[in-house]
Coordinates of C-alpha atoms in Angstrom, one line a residue:
X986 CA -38.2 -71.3 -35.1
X987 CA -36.8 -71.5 -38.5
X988 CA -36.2 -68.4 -40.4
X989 CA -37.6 -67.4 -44.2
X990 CA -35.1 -68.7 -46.7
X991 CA -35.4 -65.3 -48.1
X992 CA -36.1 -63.4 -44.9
X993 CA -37.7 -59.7 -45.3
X994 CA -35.9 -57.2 -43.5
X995 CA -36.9 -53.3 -42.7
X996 CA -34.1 -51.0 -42.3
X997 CA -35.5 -47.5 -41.9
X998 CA -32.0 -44.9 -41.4
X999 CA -29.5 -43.4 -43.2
X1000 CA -25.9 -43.2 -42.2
X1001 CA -22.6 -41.7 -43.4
X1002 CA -19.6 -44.2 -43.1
X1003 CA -17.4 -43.2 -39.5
X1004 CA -14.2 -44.8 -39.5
X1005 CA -14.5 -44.9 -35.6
X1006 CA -16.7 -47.2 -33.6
X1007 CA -18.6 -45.5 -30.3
X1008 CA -19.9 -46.2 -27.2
X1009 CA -17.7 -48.9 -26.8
X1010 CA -18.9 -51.0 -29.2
X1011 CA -16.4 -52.2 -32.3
X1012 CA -17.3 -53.2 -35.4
X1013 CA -14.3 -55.5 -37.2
X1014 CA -13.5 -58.2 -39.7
X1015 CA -11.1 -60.8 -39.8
X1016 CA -8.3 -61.2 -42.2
X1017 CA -5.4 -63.2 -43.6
X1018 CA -2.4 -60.9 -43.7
X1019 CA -0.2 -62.9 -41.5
X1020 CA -0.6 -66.2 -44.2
X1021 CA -0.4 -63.8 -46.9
X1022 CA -3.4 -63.3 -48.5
X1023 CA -3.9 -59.6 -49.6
X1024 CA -1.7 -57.0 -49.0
X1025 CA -2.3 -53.7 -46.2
X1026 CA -3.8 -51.3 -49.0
X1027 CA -6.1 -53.7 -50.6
X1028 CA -7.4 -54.9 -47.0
X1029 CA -7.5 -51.5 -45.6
X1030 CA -9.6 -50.3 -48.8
X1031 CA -12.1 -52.8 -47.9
X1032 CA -12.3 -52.5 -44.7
X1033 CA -12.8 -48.2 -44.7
X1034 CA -15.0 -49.2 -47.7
X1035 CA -17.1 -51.3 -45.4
X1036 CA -17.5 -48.8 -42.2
X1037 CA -15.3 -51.2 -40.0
X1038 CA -13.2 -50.0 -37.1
X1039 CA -11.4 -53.3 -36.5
X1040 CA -9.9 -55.9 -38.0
X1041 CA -8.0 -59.2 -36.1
X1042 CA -5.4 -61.4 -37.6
X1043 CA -3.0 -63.6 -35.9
X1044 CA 0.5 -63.2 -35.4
X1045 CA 1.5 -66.9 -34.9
X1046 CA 4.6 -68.1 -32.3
X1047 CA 6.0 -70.3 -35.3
X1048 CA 7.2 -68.0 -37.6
X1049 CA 8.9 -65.8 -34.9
X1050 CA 11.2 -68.3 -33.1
X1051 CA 12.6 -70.5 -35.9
X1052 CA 15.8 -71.1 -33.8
X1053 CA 15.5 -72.1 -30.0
X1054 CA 14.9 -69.1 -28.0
X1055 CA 15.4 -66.3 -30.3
X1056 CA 13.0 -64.4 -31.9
X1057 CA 12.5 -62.4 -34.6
X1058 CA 9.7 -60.2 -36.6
X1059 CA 9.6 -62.0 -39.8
X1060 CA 9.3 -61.0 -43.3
X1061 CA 6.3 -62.6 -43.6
X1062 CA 4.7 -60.2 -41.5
X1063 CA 5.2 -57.1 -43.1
X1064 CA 2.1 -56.1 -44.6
X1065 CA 0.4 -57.1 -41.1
X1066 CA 2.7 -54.9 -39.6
X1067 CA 1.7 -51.9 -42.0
X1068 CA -1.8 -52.5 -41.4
X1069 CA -1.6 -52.3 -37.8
X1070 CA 0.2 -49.1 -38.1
X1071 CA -1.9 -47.2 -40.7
X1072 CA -5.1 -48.4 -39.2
X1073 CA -4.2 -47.7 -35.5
X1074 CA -2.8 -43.9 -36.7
X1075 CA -6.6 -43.5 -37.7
X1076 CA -7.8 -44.0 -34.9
X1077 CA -9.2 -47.9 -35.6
X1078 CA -8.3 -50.8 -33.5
X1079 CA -6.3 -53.9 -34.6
X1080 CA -7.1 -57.2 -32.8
X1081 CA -4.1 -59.3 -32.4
X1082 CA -4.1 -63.2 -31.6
X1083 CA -1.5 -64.9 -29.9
X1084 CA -1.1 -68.6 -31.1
X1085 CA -0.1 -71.5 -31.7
X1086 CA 2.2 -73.7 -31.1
X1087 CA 6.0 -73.9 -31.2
X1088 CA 7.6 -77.2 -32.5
X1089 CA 10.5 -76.5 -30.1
X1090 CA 7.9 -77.1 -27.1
X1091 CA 4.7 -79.6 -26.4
X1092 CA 5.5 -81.1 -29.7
X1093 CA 4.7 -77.5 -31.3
X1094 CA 0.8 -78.4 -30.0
X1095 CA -1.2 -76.8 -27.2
X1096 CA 1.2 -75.3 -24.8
X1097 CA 0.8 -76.9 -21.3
X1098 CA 4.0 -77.8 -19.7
X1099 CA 6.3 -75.6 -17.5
X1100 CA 8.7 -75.0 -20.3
X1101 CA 6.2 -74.4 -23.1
X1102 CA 4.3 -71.7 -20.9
X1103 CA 7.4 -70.0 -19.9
X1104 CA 8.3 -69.7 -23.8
X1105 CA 4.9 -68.7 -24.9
X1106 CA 5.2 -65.9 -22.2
X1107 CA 9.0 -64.7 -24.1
X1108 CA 6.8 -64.9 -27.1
X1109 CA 3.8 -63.0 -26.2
X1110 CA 6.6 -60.1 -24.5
X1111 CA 8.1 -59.9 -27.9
X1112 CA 4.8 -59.3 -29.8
X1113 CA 3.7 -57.0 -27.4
X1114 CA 7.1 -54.9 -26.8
X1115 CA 7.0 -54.9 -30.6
X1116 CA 3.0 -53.4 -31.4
X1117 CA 3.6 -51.0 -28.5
X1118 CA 0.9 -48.6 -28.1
X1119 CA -0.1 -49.9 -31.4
X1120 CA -2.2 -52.7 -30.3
X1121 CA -4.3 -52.5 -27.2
X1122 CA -6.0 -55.7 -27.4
X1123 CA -4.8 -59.2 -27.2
X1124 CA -6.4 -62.6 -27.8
X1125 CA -5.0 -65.6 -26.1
X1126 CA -5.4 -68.7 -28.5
X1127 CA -7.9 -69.2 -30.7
X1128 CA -10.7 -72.0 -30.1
X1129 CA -8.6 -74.1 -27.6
X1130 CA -11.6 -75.9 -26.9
X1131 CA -11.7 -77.7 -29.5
X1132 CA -8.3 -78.6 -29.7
X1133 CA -7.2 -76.2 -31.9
X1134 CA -3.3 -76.4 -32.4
X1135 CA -3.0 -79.6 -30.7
X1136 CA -0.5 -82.2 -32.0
X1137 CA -2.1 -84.6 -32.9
X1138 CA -4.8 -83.0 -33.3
X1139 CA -7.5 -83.6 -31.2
X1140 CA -11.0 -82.4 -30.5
X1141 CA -11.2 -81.2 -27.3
X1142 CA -8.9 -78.7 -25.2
X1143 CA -8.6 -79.2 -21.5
X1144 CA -10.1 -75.8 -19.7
X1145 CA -7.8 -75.7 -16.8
X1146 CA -4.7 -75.8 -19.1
X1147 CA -5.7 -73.0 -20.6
X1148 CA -6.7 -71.2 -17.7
X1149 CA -3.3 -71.6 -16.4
X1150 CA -1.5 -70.5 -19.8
X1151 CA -4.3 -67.4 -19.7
X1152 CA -3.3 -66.4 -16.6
X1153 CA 0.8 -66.3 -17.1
X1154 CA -0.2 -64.8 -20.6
X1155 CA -2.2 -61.9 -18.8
X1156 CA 0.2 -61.1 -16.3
X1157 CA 2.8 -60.9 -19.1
X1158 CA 1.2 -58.6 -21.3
X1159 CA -0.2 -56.4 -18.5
X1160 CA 3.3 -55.6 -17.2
X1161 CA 4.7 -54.3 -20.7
X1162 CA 1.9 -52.6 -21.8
X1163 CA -1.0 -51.7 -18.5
X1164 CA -3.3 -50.7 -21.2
X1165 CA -3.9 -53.8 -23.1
X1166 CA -7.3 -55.4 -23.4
X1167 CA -6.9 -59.1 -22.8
X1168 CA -9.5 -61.1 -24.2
X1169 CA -9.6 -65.1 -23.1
X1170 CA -11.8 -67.3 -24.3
X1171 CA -11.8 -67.9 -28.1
X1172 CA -14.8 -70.5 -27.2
X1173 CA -16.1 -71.9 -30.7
X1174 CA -19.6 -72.3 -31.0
X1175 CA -20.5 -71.4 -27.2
X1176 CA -19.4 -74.6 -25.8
X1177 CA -21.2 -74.3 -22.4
X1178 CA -19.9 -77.2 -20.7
X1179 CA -16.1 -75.9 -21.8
X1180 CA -17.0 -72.6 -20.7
X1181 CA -18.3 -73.2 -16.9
X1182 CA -15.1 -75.6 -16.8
X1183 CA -13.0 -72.4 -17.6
X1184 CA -15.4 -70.4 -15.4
X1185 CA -14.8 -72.6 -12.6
X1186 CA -10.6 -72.9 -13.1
X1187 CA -10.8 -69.4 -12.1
X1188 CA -10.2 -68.1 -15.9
X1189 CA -12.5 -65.1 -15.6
X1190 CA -9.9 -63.8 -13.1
X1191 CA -7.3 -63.6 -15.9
X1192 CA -9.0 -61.7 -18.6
X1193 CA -10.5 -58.4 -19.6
X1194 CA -13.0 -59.3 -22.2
X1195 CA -14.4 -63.0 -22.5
X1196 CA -14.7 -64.0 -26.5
X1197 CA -17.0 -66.2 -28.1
X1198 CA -17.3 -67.5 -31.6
X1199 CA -20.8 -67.7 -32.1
X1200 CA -21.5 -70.4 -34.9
X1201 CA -24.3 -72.2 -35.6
X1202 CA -23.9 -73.9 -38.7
X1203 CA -24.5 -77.2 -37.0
X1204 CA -27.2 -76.6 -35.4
X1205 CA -30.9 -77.4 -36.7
X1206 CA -31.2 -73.9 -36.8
X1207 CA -28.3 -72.0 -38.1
X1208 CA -29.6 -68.4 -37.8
X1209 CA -29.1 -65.4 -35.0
X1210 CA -31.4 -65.8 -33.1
X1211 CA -30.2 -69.6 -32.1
X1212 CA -26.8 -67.6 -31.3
X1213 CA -28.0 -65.3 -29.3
X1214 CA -29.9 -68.2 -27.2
X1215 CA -26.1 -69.7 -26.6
X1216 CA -24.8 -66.2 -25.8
X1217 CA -27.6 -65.3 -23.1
X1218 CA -27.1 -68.8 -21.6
X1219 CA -23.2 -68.0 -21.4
X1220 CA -23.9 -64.4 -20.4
X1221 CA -25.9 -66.4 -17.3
X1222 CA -23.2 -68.5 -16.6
X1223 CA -20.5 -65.9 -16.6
X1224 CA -22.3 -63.8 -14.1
X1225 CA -22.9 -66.6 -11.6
X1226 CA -19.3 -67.3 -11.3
X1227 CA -18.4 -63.7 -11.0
X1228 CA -21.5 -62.1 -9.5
X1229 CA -20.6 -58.6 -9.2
X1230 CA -18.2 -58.2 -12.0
X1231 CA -19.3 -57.0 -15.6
X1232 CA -17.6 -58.7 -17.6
X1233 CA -17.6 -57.6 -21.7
X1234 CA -18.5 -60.3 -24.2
X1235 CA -16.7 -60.1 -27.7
X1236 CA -18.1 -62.0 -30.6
X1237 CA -14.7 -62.6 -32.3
X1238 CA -16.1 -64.5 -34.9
X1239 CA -19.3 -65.2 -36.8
X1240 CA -20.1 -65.9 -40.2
X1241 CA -22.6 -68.1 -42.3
X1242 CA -20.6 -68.8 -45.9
X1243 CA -21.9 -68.8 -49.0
X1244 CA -20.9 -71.8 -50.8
X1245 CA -23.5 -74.5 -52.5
X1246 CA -24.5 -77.3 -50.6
X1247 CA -24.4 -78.3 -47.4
X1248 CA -23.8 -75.7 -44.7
X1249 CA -24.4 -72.6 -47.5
X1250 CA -26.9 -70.1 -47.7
X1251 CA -27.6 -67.5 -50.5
X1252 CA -25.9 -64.1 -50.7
X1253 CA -29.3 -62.5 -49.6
X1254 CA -29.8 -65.0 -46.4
X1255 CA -26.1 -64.1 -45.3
X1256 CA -26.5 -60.5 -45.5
X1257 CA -29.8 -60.9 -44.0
X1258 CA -28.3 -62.4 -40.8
X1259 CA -25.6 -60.2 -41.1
X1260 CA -28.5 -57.5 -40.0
X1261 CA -30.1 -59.9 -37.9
X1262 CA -27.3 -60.7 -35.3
X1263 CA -26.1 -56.9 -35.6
X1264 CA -29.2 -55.4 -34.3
X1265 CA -29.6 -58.2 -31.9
X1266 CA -26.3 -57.6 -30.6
X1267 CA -26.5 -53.7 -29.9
X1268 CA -29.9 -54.5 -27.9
X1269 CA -27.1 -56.0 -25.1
X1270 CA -24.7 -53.4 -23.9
X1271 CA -22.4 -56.5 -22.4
X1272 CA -21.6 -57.2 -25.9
X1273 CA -18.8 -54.8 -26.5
X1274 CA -17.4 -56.0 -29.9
X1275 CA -18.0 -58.3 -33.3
X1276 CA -15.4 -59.4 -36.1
X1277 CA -17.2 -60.6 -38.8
X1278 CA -16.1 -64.1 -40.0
X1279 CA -14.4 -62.9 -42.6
X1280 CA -13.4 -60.2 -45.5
X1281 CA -12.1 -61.8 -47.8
X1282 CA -13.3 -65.6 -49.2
X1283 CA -10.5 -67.7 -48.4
X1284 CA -10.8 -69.5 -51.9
X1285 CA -12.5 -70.2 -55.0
X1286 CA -14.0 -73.2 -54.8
X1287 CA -18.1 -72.2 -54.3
X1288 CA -18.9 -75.4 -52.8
X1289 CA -16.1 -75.5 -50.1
X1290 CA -17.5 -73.9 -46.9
X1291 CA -14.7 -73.2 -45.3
X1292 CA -13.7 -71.1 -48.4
X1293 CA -16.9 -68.9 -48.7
X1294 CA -17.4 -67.0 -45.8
X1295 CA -16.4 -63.9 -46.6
X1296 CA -17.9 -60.8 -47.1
X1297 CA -16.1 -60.6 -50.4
X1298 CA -15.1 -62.9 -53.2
X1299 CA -11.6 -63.8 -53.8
X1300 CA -11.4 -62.2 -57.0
X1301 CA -9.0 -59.7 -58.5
X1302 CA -10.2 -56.9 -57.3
X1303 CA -12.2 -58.2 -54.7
X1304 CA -16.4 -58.7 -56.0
X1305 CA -18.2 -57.3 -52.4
X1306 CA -20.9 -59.7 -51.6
X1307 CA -24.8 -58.7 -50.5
X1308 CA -23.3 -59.1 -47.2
X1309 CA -20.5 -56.1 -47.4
X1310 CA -23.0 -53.6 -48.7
X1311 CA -25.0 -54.6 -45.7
X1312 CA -22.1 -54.3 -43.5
X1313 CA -20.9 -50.9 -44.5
X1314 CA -24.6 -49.5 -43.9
X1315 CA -25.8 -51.6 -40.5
X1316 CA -22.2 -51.6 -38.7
X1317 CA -21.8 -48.2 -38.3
X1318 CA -25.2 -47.5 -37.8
X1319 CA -25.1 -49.9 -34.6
X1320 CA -21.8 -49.0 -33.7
X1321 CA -22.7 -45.5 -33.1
X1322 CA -26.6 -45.5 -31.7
X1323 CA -27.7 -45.2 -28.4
X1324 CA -31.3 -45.9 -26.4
X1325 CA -31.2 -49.6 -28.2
X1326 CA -34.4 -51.5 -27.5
X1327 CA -35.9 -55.0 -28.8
X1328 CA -39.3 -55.7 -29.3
X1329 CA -40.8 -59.6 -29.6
X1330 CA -43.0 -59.3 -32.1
X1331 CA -46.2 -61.3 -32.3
X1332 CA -46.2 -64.5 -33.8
X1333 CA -42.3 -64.6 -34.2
X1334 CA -40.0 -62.0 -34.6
X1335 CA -38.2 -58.6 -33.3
X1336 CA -38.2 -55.0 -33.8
X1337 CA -34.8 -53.2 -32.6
X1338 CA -35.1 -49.5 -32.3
X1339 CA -32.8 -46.7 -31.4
X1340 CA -30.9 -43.4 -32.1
X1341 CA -28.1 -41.6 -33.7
X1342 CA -27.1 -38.2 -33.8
X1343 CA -28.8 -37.5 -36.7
X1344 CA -31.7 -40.5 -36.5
X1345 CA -33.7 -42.8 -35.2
X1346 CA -34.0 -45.9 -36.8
X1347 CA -35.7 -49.2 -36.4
X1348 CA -35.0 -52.8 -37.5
X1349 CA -37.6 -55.2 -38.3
X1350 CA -38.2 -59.1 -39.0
X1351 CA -40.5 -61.6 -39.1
X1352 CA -39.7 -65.3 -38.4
X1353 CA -42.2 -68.4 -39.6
X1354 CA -43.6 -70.5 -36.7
X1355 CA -41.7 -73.0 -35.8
X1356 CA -42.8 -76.1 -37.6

């Protein structure tokens, strides 16, 4: 099935921003602070602004150990630093990655040896001695499947190597700070074959939350629903290598830009799906979490993809998007309802019900037949 261009949507609630997500479920975005782009006030202004709890940034190895085995909180860092602090003294909850490379080790690519593991692990100590009850929750790598931080760069990322660095990586963070969510994964698109690899290396063992970044901009399809077919597989997979364990899913990223040309939908589309993969999401209680891909538009250049997926444009001050007012109305709403339920409707399409404090509410689309 292939969506409208211009999909119709019926949203039928009205909800008061909360600066706290409930039930479990978080509602975040992802930002730049760590490569400088914004500063603390203007990103926490946009994220209150646009009802989320969360937001995840990366606090790379590189920076911090410029010298062979000493490290340091750079300058560079500052305004992340801020953020973390003003945001978690609200009550919100910053997501923290822990990547990449180090040139002093593996060629500053994907850590695998005994030497570069063992480093990473002084690393992620530092970061995590330094957050302190700050941060609770820790990503491991971002996208290692697809060979992300590898020098030279390559396209795929071998699972058992990162189930090994995983598993050093959780038992070092879990001895400074017990509380900390670790979340493993970082799988880009789905990658089921990667995934099961993982899942059989034993990685689920070595994790608290299993993240997924659920693209599909190359698919023939790039809408929520062909997502959400990748995440119920994965969902599948996960509990047949753990049966018994309930293991949370986080959507860490998840985006469609807005650029012209290939790839790029309209404003409306985006904030459309936006909805769409929201309301999907809260009908699935193992999905405990999703960090829109991303705030802020990386750049100005409308027909770059990579450059145009936020939810607003890189302007001075920021210009929100269709997609932020939709955020700052559906996350929330999600976030905080209860008694969730989705419908198939007839001839293509879903209903998703449910309840606040204050409403009930229900969620509506129709999809053309598939063609």
């Amino acid at each position: 099935m292939r969506p409208h261009r211009t999909p119709g949507l019926l949203l039928a609630a009205v909800l008061c921003w909360t600066p706290l997500a409930s039930h479990g479920f978080e509602w975040g975005a992802c930002v730049h602070l760590a490569l400088g782009r914004g500063n603390a006030d203007q990103i926490l202004g946009a994220l209150q602004r646009g009802g989320f709890s969360s937001f995840r940034d990366d606090v790379y190895w590189g920076p911090m150990e410029t010298s062979r085995g000493q490290l340091d909180f750079p300058q560079q860092y500052r305004q992340l630093d801020r953020a973390v602090t003003v945001l978690a003294q609200a009550g919100g909850t910053p997501l923290l990655i822990l990547d990449y490379g180090n040139d002093f080790y593996d060629g500053g690519g994907q850590v695998t040896s005994a030497a570069g593991i063992e480093a990473f692990e002084r690393y992620v100590g530092f970061v995590v001695s330094h957050f302190g009850n700050r941060v609770n929750q820790y990503e491991v790598w971002n996208e290692w499947n697809t060979g992300f931080g590898s020098k030279p760069p390559r396209t795929h990322g071998d699972p058992q190597d990162y189930a090994r660095l995983l598993a050093r990586t959780y038992a070092t963070i879990k001895a400074i700070n017990p509380n900390a969510r670790v979340i493993g994964g970082a799988v880009a698109g789905g990658d089921r074959a990667w995934s099961r690899a993982f899942f059989s290396a034993g990685g689920l063992r070595s994790l608290d939350a299993f993240s997924v970044h659920s693209y599909t901009l190359f698919h023939a399809h790039s809408n929520p629903e062909v997502a959400f077919r990748i995440l119920d597989a994965l969902r599948g997979d996960m509990q047949k290598s753990e049966p018994g364990r309930e293991i949370p899913v986080l959507v860490t990223e998840i985006g469609w830009p807005t650029n012209q040309g290939r790839l790029g939908v309209s404003e409306s589309v985006a904030a459309a799906y936006l909805v769409r993969f929201l309301a999907l999401a809260s009908a699935r209680p193992w999905i405990a979490g999703i960090w829109w891909y991303d705030l802020i538009d990386d750049g100005g250049d409308v027909r770059a993809s990579e450059q145009q997926f936020g939810l607003l444009k890189s302007a001075t001050p920021p210009v929100a998007k269709a997609a932020y007012a939709a955020a700052s109305e559906a996350g929330p709403l999600f976030a905080t309802s209860t008694r969730v339920h989705s419908f198939a409707l007839p001839g293509g399409g879903y209903a998703i019900t449910g309840r606040t404090r204050q409403h009930d509410w229900l969620v509506g689309w129709q999809l053309e037949p598939a063609v």
